Coordinates of C-alpha atoms in Angstrom, one line a residue:
M1 CA 66.7 93.1 126.5
A2 CA 67.7 95.6 123.9
F3 CA 65.3 96.7 121.2
E4 CA 66.2 95.6 117.6
L5 CA 65.6 97.0 114.2
P6 CA 62.8 94.9 112.6
D7 CA 63.2 93.8 109.0
L8 CA 61.0 95.5 106.5
P9 CA 57.9 93.4 105.8
Y10 CA 58.8 93.6 102.0
A11 CA 61.9 94.1 99.9
H12 CA 63.5 97.5 99.7
D13 CA 62.4 97.9 96.1
A14 CA 58.9 96.5 96.6
L15 CA 57.3 100.0 96.8
A16 CA 59.4 101.6 94.0
D17 CA 56.6 101.4 91.4
L18 CA 54.2 102.9 93.9
G19 CA 56.2 106.0 94.6
M20 CA 58.6 105.1 97.4
S21 CA 62.0 104.2 96.0
K22 CA 64.5 101.6 97.1
E23 CA 66.9 104.5 97.9
T24 CA 64.3 106.1 100.2
L25 CA 63.8 102.8 102.1
E26 CA 67.6 102.2 102.4
Y27 CA 68.1 105.6 104.0
H28 CA 64.8 105.7 105.9
H29 CA 64.8 102.2 107.4
D30 CA 68.4 101.1 107.3
L31 CA 69.9 104.4 108.6
H32 CA 67.2 106.7 110.2
H33 CA 65.1 103.9 111.9
K34 CA 68.3 102.1 113.0
A35 CA 69.6 105.3 114.6
Y36 CA 66.5 105.6 116.7
V37 CA 66.9 102.0 117.8
D38 CA 70.6 102.4 118.6
N39 CA 70.2 105.7 120.4
G40 CA 67.1 104.6 122.3
N41 CA 69.0 101.5 123.6
K42 CA 71.9 103.7 124.8
L43 CA 69.7 106.2 126.5
I44 CA 67.6 103.7 128.5
A45 CA 70.5 101.6 129.5
G46 CA 70.8 101.6 133.3
T47 CA 67.6 103.6 133.8
E48 CA 64.2 102.7 135.2
W49 CA 63.0 102.3 131.6
E50 CA 65.4 99.5 130.7
G51 CA 63.3 96.3 130.2
K52 CA 60.1 98.1 129.8
S53 CA 58.0 97.9 126.6
L54 CA 58.1 100.7 123.9
E55 CA 54.6 101.7 124.8
E56 CA 55.4 102.0 128.5
I57 CA 58.4 104.1 127.8
I58 CA 56.5 106.4 125.4
V59 CA 53.6 107.0 127.8
G60 CA 55.9 107.3 130.8
T61 CA 58.4 109.8 129.3
Y62 CA 56.0 112.0 127.4
D63 CA 55.8 115.5 128.9
K64 CA 52.7 117.4 127.7
N65 CA 54.0 120.6 129.1
A66 CA 57.5 120.5 127.5
V67 CA 58.3 122.6 124.5
A68 CA 60.8 119.9 123.4
Q69 CA 60.6 116.3 124.5
N70 CA 63.5 114.5 126.1
G71 CA 66.0 112.2 124.3
I72 CA 64.5 108.9 125.6
F73 CA 61.0 109.9 124.4
N74 CA 62.2 111.2 121.0
N75 CA 64.1 108.1 120.1
I76 CA 61.8 105.4 121.5
S77 CA 58.7 107.1 120.1
Q78 CA 60.3 107.3 116.7
L79 CA 61.3 103.7 116.9
W80 CA 57.7 102.7 117.6
N81 CA 56.3 105.1 115.0
H82 CA 58.5 103.6 112.3
N83 CA 57.7 100.0 113.4
Q84 CA 54.0 100.9 112.6
F85 CA 54.8 102.9 109.5
W86 CA 56.3 100.0 107.6
E87 CA 53.4 97.7 108.5
M88 CA 50.9 100.3 107.4
M89 CA 52.2 100.2 103.8
G90 CA 52.5 97.3 101.3
P91 CA 53.2 96.4 97.7
G92 CA 50.3 95.8 95.4
K93 CA 46.8 97.4 95.4
S94 CA 45.1 97.1 98.7
A95 CA 41.3 97.1 98.9
M96 CA 39.7 98.9 101.8
P97 CA 37.8 96.5 104.0
G98 CA 34.1 97.2 104.3
E99 CA 34.2 97.7 108.1
L100 CA 36.9 100.4 107.7
E101 CA 35.1 102.2 104.9
K102 CA 31.8 102.2 106.9
A103 CA 33.7 103.7 109.9
L104 CA 35.3 106.4 107.8
V105 CA 32.0 107.3 106.2
E106 CA 30.3 107.5 109.7
S107 CA 33.1 109.7 111.0
F108 CA 34.0 111.9 108.0
G109 CA 30.9 111.7 105.7
S110 CA 32.9 110.0 103.0
V111 CA 36.3 108.3 102.3
E112 CA 37.3 111.2 100.1
E113 CA 36.6 113.7 102.9
F114 CA 38.8 111.6 105.3
K115 CA 41.6 111.6 102.6
T116 CA 41.2 115.4 102.2
Q117 CA 41.5 116.0 106.0
F118 CA 44.4 113.5 106.3
C119 CA 46.4 115.2 103.6
A120 CA 45.6 118.7 105.0
A121 CA 46.9 117.6 108.4
G122 CA 50.1 116.2 107.0
A123 CA 50.7 119.2 104.7
G124 CA 49.8 121.6 107.5
Q125 CA 52.2 120.1 110.1
F126 CA 54.9 122.8 110.4
G127 CA 58.4 121.2 110.3
S128 CA 58.8 117.5 111.1
G129 CA 56.0 115.3 112.4
W130 CA 53.3 112.8 111.5
A131 CA 49.7 112.8 110.2
W132 CA 47.4 110.2 111.9
L133 CA 44.1 108.5 111.6
V134 CA 43.2 107.6 115.2
K135 CA 40.5 105.8 117.2
N136 CA 39.5 107.7 120.3
A137 CA 38.6 106.0 123.6
D138 CA 34.9 106.5 122.8
G139 CA 35.4 104.6 119.5
S140 CA 35.1 107.6 117.2
L141 CA 37.7 108.2 114.5
A142 CA 39.6 111.4 114.0
V143 CA 42.5 112.8 111.9
T144 CA 45.3 114.4 113.9
K145 CA 48.8 115.7 113.4
T146 CA 51.7 115.6 115.8
E147 CA 55.1 117.3 116.0
N148 CA 58.4 115.4 115.7
G149 CA 58.0 111.9 117.3
V150 CA 54.9 112.5 119.3
N151 CA 52.2 109.9 118.6
P152 CA 48.6 108.9 119.5
L153 CA 49.8 106.8 122.5
C154 CA 50.5 110.0 124.3
F155 CA 46.9 111.0 124.2
G156 CA 45.3 107.6 124.9
Q157 CA 44.4 107.0 121.3
T158 CA 44.9 104.0 119.0
A159 CA 46.9 104.7 115.9
L160 CA 45.1 103.2 112.9
L161 CA 47.2 104.9 110.2
G162 CA 50.3 107.2 110.3
C163 CA 52.2 109.0 107.7
D164 CA 55.7 110.2 108.3
V165 CA 56.1 113.8 107.1
W166 CA 59.7 114.3 108.1
E167 CA 61.6 115.3 105.0
H168 CA 63.7 112.1 105.0
S169 CA 60.5 110.2 104.2
Y170 CA 59.8 111.9 100.9
Y171 CA 62.6 114.2 99.7
I172 CA 64.3 111.7 97.5
D173 CA 61.1 110.8 95.6
F174 CA 59.1 114.0 95.9
R175 CA 61.6 116.8 96.8
N176 CA 59.6 119.5 98.6
K177 CA 56.2 118.4 97.3
R178 CA 54.8 117.1 100.6
P179 CA 51.1 117.3 99.5
A180 CA 51.9 115.1 96.5
Y181 CA 53.7 112.6 98.7
L182 CA 50.7 112.4 101.0
T183 CA 48.2 111.9 98.2
N184 CA 50.4 109.1 96.8
F185 CA 50.7 107.6 100.2
L186 CA 46.9 107.2 100.5
D187 CA 46.3 106.3 96.9
N188 CA 49.1 103.8 96.3
L189 CA 51.0 102.8 99.5
V190 CA 48.6 102.2 102.3
N191 CA 47.8 98.6 103.4
W192 CA 44.2 99.1 104.2
E193 CA 43.8 95.6 105.6
N194 CA 46.5 96.5 108.2
V195 CA 44.7 99.7 109.1
A196 CA 41.4 97.8 109.5
S197 CA 43.1 95.2 111.7
R198 CA 44.0 98.0 114.2
M199 CA 40.4 98.9 114.9

């Protein structure tokens, strides 16, 4: 069964007052995300990956030794990444649940230090990619960054929070100011209840 583009969990203009415009979501979700869905479906048709889950395809096609990943991986991983990304954000102020705050303090010393490291990871990712808050197999939390469509599934980690730092995610609203986009993402856009539910 072919993968489908999921609807946004909120209206296209729901995040506009928080720093992510209707125009950005129309381009990012309706065009970019849809392209990953369409291209991914075409590439897996008639292969061993047809009928497998997104997660199985990502883990099965990732090549840790490759300079550039293959087309199936790139499209399917970006399909998965964006499925998570929309859910990790939401309209309205989101309070950070106590269990998440406690875990961040235990791992980073403070919530502010986590935010500092997360923003530095995203700003420091050369070219396209993602910044992540992940849970390792031993239960510890860490901030990571990945190139292009690579994600925590490739390393046996659980993605708790991810921020897309491809230019199409922020250029309409922030132009080339990626650090400002990242700060705004953490301060105004993150659905912290969703992040906590992934722990």
